[in-house]
Coordinates of N, CA and C in Angstrom, one line a residue:
X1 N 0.8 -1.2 0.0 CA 0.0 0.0 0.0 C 0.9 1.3 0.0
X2 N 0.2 2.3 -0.1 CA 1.1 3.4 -0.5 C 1.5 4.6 0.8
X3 N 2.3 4.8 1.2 CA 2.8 5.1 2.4 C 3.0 6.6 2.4
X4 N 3.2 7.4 3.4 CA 3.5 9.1 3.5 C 4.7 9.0 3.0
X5 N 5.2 9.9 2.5 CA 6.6 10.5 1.9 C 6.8 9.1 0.9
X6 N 6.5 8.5 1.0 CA 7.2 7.4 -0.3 C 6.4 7.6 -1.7
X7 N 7.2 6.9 -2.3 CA 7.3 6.5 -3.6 C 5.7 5.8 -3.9
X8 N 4.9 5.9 -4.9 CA 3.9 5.0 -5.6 C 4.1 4.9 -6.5
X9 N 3.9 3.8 -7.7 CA 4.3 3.2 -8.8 C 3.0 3.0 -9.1
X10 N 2.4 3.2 -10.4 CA 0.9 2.7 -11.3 C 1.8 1.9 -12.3
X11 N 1.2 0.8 -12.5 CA 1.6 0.2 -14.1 C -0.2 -0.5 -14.8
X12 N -0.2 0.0 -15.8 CA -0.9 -0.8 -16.3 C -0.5 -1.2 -17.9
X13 N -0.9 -2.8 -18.1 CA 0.4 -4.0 -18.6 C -1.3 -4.4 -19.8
X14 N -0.5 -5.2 -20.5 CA -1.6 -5.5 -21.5 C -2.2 -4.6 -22.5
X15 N -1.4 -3.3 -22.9 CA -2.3 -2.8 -23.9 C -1.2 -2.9 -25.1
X16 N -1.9 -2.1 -25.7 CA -1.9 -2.3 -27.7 C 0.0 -1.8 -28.1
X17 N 1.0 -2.3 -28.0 CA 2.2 -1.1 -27.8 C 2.1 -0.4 -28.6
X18 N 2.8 0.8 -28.0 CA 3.4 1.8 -29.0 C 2.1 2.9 -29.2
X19 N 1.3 2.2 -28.1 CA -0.1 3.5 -28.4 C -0.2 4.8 -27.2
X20 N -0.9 5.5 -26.8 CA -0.8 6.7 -26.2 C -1.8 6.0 -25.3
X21 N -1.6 6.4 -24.0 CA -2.2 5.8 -22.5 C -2.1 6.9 -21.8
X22 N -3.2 7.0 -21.0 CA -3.0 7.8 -19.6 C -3.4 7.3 -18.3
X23 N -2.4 7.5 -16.9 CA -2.9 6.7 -15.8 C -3.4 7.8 -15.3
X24 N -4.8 7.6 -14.5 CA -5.5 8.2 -13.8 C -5.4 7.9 -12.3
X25 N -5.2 9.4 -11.2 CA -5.8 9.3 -9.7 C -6.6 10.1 -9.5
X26 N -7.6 9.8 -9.0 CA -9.2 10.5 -8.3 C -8.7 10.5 -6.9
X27 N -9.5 11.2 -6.7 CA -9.7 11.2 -4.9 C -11.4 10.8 -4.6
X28 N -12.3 10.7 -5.9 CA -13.4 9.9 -5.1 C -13.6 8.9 -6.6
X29 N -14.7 7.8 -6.4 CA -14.9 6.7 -7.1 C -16.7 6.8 -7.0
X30 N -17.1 7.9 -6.7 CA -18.3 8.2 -6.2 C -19.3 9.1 -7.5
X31 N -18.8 10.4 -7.8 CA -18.9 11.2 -8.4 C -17.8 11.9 -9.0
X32 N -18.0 12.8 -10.6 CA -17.0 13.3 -11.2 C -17.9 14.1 -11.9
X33 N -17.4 15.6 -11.7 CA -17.7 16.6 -13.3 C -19.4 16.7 -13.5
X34 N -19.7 16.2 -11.9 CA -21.6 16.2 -12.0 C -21.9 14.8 -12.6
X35 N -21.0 13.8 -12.7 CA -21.9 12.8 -13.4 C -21.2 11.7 -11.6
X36 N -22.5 10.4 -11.6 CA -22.3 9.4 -10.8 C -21.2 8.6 -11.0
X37 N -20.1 8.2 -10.5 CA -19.6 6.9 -10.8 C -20.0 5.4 -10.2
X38 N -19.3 4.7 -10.9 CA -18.5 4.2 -11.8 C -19.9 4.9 -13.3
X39 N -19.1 4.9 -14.6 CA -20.2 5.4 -15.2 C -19.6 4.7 -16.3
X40 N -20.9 3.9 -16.9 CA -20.4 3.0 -18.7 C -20.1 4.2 -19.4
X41 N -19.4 3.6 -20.1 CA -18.5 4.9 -21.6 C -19.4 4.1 -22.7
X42 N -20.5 3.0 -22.8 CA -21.0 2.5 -24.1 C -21.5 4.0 -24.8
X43 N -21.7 4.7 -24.4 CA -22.6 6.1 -25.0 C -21.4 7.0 -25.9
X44 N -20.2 6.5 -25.3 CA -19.0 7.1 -25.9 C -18.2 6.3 -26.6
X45 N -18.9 5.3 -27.0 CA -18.1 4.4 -28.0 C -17.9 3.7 -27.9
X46 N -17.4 3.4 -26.2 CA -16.5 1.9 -25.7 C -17.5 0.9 -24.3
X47 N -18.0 0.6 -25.3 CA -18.6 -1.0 -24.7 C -18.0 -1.6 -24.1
X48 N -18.2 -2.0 -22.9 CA -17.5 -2.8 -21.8 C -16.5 -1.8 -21.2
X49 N -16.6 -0.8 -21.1 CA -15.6 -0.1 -20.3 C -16.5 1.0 -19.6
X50 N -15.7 0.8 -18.3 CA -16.5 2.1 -17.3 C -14.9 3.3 -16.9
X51 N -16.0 4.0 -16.2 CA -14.7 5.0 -15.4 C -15.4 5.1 -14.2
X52 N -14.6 4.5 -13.2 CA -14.1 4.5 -11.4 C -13.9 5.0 -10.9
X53 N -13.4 6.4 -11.0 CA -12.4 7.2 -10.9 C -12.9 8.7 -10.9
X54 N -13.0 9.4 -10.5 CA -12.6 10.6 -10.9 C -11.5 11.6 -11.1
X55 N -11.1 12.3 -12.5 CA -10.1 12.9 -12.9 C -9.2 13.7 -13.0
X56 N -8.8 13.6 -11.3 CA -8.0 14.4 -10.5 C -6.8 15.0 -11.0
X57 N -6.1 14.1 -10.8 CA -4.6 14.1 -11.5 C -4.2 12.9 -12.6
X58 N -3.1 13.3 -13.9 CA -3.2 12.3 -14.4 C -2.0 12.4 -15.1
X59 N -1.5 11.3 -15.8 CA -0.5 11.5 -16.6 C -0.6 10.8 -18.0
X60 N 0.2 11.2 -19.0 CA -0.5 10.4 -20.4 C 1.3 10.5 -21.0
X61 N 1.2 9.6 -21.8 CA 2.5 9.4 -22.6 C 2.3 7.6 -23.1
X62 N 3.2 7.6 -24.3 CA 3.4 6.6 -25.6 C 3.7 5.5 -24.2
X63 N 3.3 4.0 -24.3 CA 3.5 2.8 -23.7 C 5.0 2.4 -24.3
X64 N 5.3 1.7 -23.4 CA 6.6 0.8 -23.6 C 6.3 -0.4 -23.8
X65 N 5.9 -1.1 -25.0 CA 6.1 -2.6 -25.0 C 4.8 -3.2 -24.3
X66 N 4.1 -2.0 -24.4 CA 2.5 -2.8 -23.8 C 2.1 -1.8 -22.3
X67 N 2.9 -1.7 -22.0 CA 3.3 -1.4 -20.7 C 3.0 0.4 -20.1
X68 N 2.5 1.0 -19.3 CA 2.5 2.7 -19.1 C 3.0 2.7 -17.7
X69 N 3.5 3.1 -17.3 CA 4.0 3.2 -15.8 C 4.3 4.6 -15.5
X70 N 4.0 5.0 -14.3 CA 4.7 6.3 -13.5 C 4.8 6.1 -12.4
X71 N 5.4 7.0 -11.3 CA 5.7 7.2 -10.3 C 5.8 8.2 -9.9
X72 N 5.5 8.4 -8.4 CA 5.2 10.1 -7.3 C 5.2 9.4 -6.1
X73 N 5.7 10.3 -5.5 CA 5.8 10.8 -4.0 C 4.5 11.2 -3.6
X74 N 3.8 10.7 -2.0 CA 2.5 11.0 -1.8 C 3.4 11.8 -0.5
X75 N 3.0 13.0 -0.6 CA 3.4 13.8 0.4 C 3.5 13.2 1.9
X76 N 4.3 13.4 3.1 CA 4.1 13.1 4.0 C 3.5 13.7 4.9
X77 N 2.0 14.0 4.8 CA 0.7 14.9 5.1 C 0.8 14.1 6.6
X78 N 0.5 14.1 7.3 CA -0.5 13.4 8.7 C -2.0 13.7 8.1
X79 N -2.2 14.8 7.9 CA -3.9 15.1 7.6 C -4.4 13.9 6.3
X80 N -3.3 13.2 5.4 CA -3.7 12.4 4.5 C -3.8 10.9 4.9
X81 N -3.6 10.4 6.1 CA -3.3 9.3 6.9 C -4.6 9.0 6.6
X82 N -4.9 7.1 5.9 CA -6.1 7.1 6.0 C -6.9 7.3 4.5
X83 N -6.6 8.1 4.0 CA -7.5 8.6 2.8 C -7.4 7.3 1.8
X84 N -8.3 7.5 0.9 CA -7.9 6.9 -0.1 C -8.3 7.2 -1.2
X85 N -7.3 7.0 -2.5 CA -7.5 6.8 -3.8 C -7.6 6.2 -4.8
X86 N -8.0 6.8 -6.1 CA -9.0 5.6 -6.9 C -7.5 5.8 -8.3
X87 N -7.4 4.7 -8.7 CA -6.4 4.8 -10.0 C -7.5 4.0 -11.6
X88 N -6.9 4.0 -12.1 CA -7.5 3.8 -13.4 C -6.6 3.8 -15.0
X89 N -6.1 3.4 -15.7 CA -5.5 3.2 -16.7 C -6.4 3.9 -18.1
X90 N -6.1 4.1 -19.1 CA -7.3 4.9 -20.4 C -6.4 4.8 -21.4
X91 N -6.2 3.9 -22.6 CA -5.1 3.8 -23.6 C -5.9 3.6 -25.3
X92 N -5.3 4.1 -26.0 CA -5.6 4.0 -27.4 C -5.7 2.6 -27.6
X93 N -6.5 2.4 -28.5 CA -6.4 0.8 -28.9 C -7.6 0.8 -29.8
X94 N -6.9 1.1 -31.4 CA -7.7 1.1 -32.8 C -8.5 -0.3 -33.3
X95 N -9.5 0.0 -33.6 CA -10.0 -1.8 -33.7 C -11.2 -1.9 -32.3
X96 N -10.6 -1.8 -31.5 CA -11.3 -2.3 -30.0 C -12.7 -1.9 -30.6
X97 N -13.1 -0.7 -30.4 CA -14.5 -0.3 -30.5 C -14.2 1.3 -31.3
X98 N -15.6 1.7 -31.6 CA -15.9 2.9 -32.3 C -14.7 4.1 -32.2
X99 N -14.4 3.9 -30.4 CA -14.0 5.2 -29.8 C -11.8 5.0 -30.0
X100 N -12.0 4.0 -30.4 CA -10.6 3.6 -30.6 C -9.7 3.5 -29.3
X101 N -10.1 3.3 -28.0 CA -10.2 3.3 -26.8 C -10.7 2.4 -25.7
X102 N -10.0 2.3 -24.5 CA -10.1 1.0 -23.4 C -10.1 1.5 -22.0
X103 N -10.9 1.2 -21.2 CA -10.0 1.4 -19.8 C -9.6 0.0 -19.3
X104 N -9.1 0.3 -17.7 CA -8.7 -0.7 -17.0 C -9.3 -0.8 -16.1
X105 N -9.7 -2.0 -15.6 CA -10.4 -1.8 -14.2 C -9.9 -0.8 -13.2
X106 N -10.4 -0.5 -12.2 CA -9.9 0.6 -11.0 C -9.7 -0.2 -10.0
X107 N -8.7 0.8 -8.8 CA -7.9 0.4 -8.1 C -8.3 1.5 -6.8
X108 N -7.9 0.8 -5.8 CA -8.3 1.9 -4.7 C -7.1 1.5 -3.8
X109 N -6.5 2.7 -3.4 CA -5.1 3.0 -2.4 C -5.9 3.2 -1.3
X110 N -5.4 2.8 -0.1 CA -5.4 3.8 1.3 C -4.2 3.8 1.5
X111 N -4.2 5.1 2.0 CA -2.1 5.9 2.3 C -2.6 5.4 3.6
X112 N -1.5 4.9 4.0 CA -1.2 4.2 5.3 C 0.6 5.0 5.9
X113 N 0.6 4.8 6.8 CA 2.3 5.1 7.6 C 3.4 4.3 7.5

């Protein structure tokens, strides 16, 4: 789990290489932008895919070999003790469906000490 002042690592593994990805962290899995989560994306192209997450912070760049990864420091807050957050993966992948696009299932951290 992901600790005060340390390091977090996201990987999400299995997509299309050499295509454009972004990892997602929310701080709720509840609501986003006025809409309820988790919310289907069929209305946006991609069938069988939801979003978990809401679109806090995020990072996007070309996959390695299938592969997106980043890494950050979760501040060493006391007031963050406890919290938790929602991650999520979002990667190009032509063919899949209309929207030429995937997610990944979601993930939920609690920062611990």
């Amino acid at each position: 789990p992901p600790r005060l002042g340390e390091s977090i690592t996201l990987s999400c593994s299995s997509l299309v290489p050499g295509q454009y990805g972004w990892l997602v962290v929310g701080f709720s899995n509840t609501t986003w932008n006025g809409n309820t989560l988790p919310m289907d994306l069929a209305g946006l192209g991609m069938p069988g895919c939801m979003a978990y997450s809401s679109i806090d912070l995020f990072v996007g760049g070309i996959n390695a070999g299938g592969v997106l990864s980043t890494s950050f420091v979760w501040p060493a807050l006391v007031s963050t003790l406890g919290s938790t957050i929602y991650t999520q993966g979002l990667s190009l992948d032509p063919g899949a469906n209309s929207s030429g696009a995937v997610t990944s299932n979601g993930l939920a951290l609690t920062i611990g000490n």
